[in-house]
mmCIF file of C-alpha atoms in Angstrom:
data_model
loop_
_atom_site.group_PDB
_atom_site.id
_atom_site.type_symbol
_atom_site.label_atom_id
_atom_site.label_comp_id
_atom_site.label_asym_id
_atom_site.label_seq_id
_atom_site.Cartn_x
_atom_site.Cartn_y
_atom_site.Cartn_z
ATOM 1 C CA UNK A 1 0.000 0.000 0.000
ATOM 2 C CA UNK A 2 2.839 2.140 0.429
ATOM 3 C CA UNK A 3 4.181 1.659 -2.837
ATOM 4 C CA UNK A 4 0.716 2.971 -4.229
ATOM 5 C CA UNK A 5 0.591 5.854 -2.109
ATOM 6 C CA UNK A 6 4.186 6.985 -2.759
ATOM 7 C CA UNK A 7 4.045 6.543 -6.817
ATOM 8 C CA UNK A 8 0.252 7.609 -6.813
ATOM 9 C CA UNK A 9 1.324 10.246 -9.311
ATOM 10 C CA UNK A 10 3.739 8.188 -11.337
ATOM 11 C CA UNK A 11 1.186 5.381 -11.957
ATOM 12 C CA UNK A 12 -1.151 8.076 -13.373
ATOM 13 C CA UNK A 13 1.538 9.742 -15.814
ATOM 14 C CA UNK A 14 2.633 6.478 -17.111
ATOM 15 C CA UNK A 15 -1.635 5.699 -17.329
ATOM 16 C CA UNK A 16 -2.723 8.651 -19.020
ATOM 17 C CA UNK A 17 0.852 8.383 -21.610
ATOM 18 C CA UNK A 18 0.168 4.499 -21.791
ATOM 19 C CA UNK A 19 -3.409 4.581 -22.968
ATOM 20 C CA UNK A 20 -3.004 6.877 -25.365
ATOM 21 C CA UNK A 21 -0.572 4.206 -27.177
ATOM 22 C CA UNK A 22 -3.496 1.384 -26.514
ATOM 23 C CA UNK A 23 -5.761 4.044 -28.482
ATOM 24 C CA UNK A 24 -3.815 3.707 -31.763
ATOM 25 C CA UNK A 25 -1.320 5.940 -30.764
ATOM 26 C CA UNK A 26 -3.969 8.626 -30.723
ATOM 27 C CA UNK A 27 -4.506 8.485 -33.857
ATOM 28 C CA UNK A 28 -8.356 7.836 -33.884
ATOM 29 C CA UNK A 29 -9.960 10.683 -32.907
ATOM 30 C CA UNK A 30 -13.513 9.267 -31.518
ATOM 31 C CA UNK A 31 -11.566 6.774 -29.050
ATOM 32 C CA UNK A 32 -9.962 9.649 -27.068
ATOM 33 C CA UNK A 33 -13.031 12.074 -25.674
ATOM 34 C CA UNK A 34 -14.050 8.446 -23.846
ATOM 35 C CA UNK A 35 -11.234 8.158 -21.579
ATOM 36 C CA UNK A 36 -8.338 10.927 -21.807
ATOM 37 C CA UNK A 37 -10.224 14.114 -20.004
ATOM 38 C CA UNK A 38 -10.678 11.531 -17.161
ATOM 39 C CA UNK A 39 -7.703 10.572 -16.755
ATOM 40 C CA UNK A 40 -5.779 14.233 -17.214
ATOM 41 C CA UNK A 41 -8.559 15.087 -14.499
ATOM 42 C CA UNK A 42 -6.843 12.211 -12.378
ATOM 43 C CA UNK A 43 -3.636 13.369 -13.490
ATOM 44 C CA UNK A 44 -4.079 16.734 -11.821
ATOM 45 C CA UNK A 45 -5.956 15.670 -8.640
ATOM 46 C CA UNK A 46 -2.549 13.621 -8.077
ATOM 47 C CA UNK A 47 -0.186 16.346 -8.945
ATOM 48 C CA UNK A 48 -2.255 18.420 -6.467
ATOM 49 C CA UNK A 49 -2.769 16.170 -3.755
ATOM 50 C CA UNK A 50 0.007 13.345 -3.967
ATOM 51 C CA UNK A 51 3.027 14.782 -5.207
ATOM 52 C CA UNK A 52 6.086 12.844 -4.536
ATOM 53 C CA UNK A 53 8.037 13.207 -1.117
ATOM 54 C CA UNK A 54 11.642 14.048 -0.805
ATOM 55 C CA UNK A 55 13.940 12.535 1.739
ATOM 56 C CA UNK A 56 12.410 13.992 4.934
ATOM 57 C CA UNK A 57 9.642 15.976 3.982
ATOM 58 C CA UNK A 58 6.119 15.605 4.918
ATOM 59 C CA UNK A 59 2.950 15.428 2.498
ATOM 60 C CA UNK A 60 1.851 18.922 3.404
ATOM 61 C CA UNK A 61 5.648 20.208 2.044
ATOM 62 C CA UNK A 62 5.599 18.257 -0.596
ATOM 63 C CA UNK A 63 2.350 19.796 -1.272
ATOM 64 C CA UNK A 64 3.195 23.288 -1.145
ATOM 65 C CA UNK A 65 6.567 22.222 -2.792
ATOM 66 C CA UNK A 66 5.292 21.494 -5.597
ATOM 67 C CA UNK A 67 2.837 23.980 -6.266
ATOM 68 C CA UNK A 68 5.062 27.058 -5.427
ATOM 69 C CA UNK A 69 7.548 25.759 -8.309
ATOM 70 C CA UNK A 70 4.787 25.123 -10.670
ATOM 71 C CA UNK A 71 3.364 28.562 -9.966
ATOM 72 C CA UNK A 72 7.186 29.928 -10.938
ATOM 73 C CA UNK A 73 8.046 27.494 -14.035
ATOM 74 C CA UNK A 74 7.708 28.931 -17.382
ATOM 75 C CA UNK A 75 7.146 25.787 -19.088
ATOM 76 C CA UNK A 76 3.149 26.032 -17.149
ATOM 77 C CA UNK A 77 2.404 29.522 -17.839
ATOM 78 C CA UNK A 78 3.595 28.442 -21.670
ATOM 79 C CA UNK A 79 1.535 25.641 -21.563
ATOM 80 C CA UNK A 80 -1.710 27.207 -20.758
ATOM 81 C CA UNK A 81 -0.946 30.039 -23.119
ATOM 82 C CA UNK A 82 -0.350 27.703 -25.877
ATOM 83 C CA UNK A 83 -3.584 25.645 -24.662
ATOM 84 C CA UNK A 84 -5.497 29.248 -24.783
ATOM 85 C CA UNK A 85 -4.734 29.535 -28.830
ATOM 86 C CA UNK A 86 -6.077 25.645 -29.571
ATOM 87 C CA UNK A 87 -9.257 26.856 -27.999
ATOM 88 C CA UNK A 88 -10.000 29.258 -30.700
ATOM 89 C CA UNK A 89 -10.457 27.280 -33.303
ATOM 90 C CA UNK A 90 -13.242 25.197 -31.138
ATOM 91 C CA UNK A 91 -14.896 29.005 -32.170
ATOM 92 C CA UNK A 92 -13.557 29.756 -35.315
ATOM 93 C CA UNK A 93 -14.796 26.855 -37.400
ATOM 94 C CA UNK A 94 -15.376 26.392 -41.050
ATOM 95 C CA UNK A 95 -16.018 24.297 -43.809
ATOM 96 C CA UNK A 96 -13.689 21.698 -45.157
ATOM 97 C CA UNK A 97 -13.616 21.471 -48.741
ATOM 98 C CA UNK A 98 -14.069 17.813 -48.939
ATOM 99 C CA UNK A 99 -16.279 16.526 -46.354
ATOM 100 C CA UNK A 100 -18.815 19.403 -46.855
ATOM 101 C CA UNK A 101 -18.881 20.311 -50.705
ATOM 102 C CA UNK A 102 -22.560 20.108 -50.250
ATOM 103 C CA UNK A 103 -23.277 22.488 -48.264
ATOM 104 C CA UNK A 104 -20.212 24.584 -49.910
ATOM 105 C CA UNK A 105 -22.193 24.167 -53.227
ATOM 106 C CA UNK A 106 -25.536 25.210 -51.904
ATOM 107 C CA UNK A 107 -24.022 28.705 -51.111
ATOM 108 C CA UNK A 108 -22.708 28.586 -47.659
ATOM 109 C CA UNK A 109 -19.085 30.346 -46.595
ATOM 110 C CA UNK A 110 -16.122 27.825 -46.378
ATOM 111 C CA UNK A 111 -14.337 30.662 -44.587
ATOM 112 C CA UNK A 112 -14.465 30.824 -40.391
ATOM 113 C CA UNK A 113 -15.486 34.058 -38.842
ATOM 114 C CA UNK A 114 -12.268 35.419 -38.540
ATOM 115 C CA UNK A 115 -9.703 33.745 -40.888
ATOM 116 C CA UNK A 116 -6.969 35.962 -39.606
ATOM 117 C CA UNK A 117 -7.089 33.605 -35.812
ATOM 118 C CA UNK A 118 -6.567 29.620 -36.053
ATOM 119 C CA UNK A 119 -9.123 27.872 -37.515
ATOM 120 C CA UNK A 120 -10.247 24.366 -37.852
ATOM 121 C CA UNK A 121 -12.953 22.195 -40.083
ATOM 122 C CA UNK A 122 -13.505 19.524 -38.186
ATOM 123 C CA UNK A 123 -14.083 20.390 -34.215
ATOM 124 C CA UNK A 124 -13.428 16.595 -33.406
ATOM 125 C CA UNK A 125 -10.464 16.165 -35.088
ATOM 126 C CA UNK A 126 -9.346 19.536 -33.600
ATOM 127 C CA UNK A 127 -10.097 17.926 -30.256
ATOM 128 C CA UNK A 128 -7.783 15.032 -30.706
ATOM 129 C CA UNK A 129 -4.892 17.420 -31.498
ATOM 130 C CA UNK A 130 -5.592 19.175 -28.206
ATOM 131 C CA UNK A 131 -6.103 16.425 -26.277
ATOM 132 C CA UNK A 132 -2.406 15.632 -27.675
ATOM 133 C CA UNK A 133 -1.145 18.277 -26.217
ATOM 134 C CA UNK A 134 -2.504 18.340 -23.083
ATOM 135 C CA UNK A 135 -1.383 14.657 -22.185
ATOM 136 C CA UNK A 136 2.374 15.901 -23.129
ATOM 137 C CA UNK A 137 2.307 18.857 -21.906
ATOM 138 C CA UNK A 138 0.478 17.376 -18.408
ATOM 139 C CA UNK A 139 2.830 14.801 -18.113
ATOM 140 C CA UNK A 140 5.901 16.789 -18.333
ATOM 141 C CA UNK A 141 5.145 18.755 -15.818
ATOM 142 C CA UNK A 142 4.114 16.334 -13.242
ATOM 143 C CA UNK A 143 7.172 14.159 -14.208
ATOM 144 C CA UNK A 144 9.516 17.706 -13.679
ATOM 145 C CA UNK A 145 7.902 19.075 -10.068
ATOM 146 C CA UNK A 146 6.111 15.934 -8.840
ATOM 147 C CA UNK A 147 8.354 12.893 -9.085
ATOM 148 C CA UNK A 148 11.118 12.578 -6.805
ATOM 149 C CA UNK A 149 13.961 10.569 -8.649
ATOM 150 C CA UNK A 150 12.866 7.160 -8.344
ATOM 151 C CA UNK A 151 9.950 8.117 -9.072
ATOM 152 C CA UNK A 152 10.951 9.259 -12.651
ATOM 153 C CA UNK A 153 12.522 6.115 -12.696
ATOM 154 C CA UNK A 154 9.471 4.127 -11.709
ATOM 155 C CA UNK A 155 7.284 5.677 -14.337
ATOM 156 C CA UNK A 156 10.231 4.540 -17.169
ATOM 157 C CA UNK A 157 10.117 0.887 -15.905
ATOM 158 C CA UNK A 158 6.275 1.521 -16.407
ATOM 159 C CA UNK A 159 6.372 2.511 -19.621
ATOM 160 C CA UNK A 160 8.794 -0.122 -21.064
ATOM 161 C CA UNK A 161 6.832 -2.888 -19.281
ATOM 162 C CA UNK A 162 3.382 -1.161 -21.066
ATOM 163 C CA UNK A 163 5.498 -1.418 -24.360
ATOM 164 C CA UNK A 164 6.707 -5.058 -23.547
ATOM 165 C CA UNK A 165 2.812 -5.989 -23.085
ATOM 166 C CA UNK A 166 1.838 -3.857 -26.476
ATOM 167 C CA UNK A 167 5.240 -5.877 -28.427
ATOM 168 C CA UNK A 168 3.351 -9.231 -26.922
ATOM 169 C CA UNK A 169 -0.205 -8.415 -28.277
ATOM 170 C CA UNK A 170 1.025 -7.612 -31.718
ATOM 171 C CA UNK A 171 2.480 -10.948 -32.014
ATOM 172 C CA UNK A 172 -0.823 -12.450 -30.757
ATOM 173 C CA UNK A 173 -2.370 -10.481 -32.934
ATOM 174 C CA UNK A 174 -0.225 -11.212 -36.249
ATOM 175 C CA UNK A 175 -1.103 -14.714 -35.638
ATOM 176 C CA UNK A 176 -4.539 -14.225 -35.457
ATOM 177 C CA UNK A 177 -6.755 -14.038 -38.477
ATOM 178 C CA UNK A 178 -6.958 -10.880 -40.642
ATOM 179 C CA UNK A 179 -9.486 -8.283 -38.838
ATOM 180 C CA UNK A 180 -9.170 -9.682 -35.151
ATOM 181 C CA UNK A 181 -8.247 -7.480 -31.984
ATOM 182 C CA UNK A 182 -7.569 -3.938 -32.148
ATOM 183 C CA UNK A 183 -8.170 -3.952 -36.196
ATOM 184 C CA UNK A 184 -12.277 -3.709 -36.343
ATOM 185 C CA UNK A 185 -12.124 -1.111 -33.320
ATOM 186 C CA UNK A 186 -10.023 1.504 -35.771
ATOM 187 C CA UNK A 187 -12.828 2.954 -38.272
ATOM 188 C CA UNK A 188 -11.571 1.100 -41.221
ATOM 189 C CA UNK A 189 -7.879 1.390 -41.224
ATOM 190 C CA UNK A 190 -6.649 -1.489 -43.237
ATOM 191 C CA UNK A 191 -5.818 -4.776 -41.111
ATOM 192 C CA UNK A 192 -2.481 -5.214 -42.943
ATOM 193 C CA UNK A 193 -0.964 -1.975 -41.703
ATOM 194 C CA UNK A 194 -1.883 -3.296 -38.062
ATOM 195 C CA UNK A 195 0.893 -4.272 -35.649
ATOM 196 C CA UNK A 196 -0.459 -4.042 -32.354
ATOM 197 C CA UNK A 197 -2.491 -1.503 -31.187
ATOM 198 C CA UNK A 198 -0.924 0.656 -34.071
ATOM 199 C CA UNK A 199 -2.854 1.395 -37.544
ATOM 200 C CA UNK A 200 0.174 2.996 -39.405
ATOM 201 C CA UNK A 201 3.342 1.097 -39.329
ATOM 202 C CA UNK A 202 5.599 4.209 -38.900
ATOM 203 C CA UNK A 203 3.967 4.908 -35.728
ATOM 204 C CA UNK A 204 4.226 1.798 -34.164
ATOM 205 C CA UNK A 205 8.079 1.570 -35.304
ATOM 206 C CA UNK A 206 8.722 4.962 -33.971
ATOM 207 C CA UNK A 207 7.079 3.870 -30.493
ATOM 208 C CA UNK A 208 8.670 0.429 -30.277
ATOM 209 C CA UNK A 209 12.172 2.011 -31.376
ATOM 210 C CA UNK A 210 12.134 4.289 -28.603
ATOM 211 C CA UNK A 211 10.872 2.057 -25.971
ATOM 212 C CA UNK A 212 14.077 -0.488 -26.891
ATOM 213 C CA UNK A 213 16.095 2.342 -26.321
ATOM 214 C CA UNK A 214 14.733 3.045 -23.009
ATOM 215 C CA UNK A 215 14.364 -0.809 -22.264
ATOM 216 C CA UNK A 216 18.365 -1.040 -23.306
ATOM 217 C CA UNK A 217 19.551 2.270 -21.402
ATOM 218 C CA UNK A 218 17.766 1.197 -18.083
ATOM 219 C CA UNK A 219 19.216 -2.159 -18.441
ATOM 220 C CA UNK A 220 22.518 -0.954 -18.059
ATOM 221 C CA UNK A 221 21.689 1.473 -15.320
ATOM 222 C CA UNK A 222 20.186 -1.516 -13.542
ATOM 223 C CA UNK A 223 23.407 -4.016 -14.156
ATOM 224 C CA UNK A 224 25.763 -1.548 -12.853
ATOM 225 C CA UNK A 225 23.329 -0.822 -9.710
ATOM 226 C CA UNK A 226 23.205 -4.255 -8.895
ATOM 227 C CA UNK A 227 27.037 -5.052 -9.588
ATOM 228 C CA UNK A 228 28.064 -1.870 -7.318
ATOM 229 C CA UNK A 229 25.772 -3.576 -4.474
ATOM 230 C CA UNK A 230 27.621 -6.955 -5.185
ATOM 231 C CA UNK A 231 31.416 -4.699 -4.815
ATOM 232 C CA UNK A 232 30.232 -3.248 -1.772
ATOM 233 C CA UNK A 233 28.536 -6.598 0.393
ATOM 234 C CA UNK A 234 30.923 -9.190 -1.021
ATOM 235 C CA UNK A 235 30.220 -12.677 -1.940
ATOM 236 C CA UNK A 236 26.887 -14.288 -1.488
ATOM 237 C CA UNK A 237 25.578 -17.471 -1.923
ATOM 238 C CA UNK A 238 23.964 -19.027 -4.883
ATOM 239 C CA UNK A 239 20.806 -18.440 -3.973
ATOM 240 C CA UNK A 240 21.060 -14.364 -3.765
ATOM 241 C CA UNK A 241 23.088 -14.682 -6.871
ATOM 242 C CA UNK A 242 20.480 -16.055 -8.931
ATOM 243 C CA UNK A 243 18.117 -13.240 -7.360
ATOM 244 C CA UNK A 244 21.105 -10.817 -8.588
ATOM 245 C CA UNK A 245 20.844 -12.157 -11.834
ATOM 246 C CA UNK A 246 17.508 -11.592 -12.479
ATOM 247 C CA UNK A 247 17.142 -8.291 -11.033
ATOM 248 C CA UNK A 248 20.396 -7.438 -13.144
ATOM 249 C CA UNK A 249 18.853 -8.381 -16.747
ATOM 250 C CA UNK A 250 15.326 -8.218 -16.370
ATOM 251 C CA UNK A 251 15.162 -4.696 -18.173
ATOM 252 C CA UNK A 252 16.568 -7.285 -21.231
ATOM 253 C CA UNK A 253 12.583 -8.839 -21.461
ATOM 254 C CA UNK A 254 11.211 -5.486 -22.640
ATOM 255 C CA UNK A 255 14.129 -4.754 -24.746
ATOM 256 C CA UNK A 256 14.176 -8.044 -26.757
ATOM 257 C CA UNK A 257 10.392 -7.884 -27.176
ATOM 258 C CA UNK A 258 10.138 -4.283 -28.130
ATOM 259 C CA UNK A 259 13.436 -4.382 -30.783
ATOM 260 C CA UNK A 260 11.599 -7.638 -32.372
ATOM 261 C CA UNK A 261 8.245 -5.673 -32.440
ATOM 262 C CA UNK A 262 10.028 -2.948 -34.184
ATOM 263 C CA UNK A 263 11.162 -5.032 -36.715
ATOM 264 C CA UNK A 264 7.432 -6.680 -37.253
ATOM 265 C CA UNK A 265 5.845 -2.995 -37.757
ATOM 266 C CA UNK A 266 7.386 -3.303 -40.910
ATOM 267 C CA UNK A 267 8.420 -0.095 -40.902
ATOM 268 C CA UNK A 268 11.871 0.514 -43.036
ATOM 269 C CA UNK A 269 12.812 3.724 -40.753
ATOM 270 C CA UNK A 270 12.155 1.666 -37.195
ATOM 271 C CA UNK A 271 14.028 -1.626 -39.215
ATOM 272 C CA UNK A 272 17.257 0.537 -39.880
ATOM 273 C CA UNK A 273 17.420 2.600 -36.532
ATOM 274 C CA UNK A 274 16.210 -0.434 -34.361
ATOM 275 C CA UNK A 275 19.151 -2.019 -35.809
ATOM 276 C CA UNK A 276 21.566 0.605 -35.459
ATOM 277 C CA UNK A 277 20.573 1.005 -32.113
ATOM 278 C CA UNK A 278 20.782 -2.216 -30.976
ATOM 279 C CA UNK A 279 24.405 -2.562 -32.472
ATOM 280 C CA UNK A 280 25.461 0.607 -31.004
ATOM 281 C CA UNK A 281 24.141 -0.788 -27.148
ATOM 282 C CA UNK A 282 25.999 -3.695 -27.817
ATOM 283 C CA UNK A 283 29.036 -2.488 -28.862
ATOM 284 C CA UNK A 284 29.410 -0.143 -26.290
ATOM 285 C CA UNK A 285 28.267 -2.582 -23.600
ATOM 286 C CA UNK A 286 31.106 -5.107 -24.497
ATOM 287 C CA UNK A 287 33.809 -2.704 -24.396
ATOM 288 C CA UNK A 288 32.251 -1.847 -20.794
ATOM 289 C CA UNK A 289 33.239 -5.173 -20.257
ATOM 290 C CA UNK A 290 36.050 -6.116 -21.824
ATOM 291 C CA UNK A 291 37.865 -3.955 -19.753
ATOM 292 C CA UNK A 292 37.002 -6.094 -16.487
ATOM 293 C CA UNK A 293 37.779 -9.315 -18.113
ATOM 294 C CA UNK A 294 41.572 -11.430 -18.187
ATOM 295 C CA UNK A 295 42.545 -12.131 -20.907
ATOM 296 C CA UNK A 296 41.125 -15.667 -21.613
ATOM 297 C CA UNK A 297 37.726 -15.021 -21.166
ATOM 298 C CA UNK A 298 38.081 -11.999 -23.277
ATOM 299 C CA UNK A 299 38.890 -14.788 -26.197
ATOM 300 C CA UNK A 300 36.007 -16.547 -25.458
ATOM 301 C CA UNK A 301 33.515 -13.413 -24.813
ATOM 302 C CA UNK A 302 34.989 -12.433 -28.130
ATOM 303 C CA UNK A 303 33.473 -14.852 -30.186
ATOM 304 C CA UNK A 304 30.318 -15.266 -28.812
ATOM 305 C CA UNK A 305 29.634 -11.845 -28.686
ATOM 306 C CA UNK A 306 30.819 -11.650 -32.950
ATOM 307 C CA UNK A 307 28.395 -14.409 -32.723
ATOM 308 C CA UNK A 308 25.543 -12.070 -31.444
ATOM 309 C CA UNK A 309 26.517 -9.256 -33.339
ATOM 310 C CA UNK A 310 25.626 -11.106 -36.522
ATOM 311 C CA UNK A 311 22.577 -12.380 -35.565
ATOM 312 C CA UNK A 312 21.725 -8.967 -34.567
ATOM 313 C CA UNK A 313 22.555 -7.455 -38.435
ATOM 314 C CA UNK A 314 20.876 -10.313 -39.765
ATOM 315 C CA UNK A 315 17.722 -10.535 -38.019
#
């Protein structure tokens, strides 16, 4: 229960930034009104209410903490400004060419009231843009005055693990017959762009590229957190070094599923950089640990890890 309490807002940044990749990346319109407002509602209540302690402090500081520094930050009274000029096209509507030549042919003005202020045709679609914007710009600054620092951490580990879970469904998904799962639910996007939740294979190789990336880089933060404990309580038995070993790689689960996902999106750009990526992390890994290694096992790390390397490029 403590865990909850402490990480109330973390769990609702990585909610509100996870759902919107379960809702086809955000990409259909009609799915967001449903859910987001609720959940930036939530978002705020826990920014407000539950903002992360530091070391010492009370819930009341933390409180006033955090809302004295949002009060100060640029980045909110930019936000709301920027918020303020979306809202005028909710106003300043008009006619889009396409989807209402009828009524452009019977006479009526394709122009808004004021052309000179944003403008929109479509007040839905106009709403899914904003909604963008408010889940970024929400979620940035919760994560910047209302996580402490493992609680920024906490709400990556969420975020890979929500992308591990997405990687899974997609290859549930591929195996299932054309038009199952998420496909019917999108308005008619065609089932063989569909990886995932994902209608548009760019998208989903864009998100599952950068999730590897944070799976990979959190790996290694992990594996060196672990092996620093190991330096500084000395040898263990078997037991806690299987436990070490686990809570060393298992950043490695979301990585391997998320950098194969990327490469099922079909995607060329996610293919190539998924790749690259991948190569670079293990490149730079093994010289991490080369260093630490005699010479013999060097050899034999050697090989296996050419071994690896290839598999990687030819994957």
């Amino acid at each position: 229960m403590f865990f909850l309490y402490d990480n109330v807002a973390s769990i609702q940044v990585a909610l509100l930034a996870s759902v919107f990749a379960w809702l086809f990346g955000g990409s259909v319109g009609s799915a967001l009104p449903p859910v987001i407002p609720w959940l930036f509602f939530a978002l705020v209540e826990a920014m407000l209410f539950f903002p992360q302690r530091h070391q010492g402090e009370t819930t009341y500081e933390a409180r006033d903490r955090a809302w004295r520094a949002m009060r100060k930050d640029p980045l909110v009274w930019t936000a709301l400004g920027f918020l303020a000029l979306l809202a005028i096209p909710f106003l300043n509507n008009g006619l889009c060419p396409i989807c209402d030549a009828a009524k452009i042919a019977e006479g009526f003005n394709p122009k808004p009231p004021a052309p000179f202020l944003p403008f929109c045709v479509n007040r839905l679609h106009h709403l899914n843009v904003v909604l963008w914007f408010v889940t970024a710009f929400s979620c940035l600054i919760a994560t910047k005055h209302c996580l402490a620092k493992h609680g920024q951490r906490t709400l990556l580990e969420m975020i890979v693990w929500n992308g591990a879970v997405l990687a899974g469904f997609g290859f549930v998904e591929s195996a299932a017959e054309p038009g199952e799962g998420w496909t019917p639910l999108a308005g008619g996007q065609r089932a063989s762009d569909f990886f995932s939740s994902f209608g548009y294979p760019n998208m989903g190789g864009d998100y599952f590229t950068t999730i590897f990336g944070l799976s990979a880089a959190l790996w290694r933060w992990r594996y060196e957190e672990v092996r620093n404990e190991r330096a500084t309580s000395g040898h263990s038995s078997g037991k806690v070094h299987r436990g070490r070993f686990w809570r060393k790689n298992y950043l490695l689960v979301p990585a391997g599923l998320s950098f194969f996902a990327g490469l099922n999106t079909l995607s060329r750009a996610s293919i190539m950089l998924v790749t690259l990526l991948a190569m670079l992390f293990f490149l730079h890994t093994f010289v991490s640990f080369l260093s630490r290694m005699d010479k013999a096992r060097r050899v034999k790390r050697g090989a296996l890890s050419l071994l690896v390397l290839g598999l990687i490029v030819f994957s």
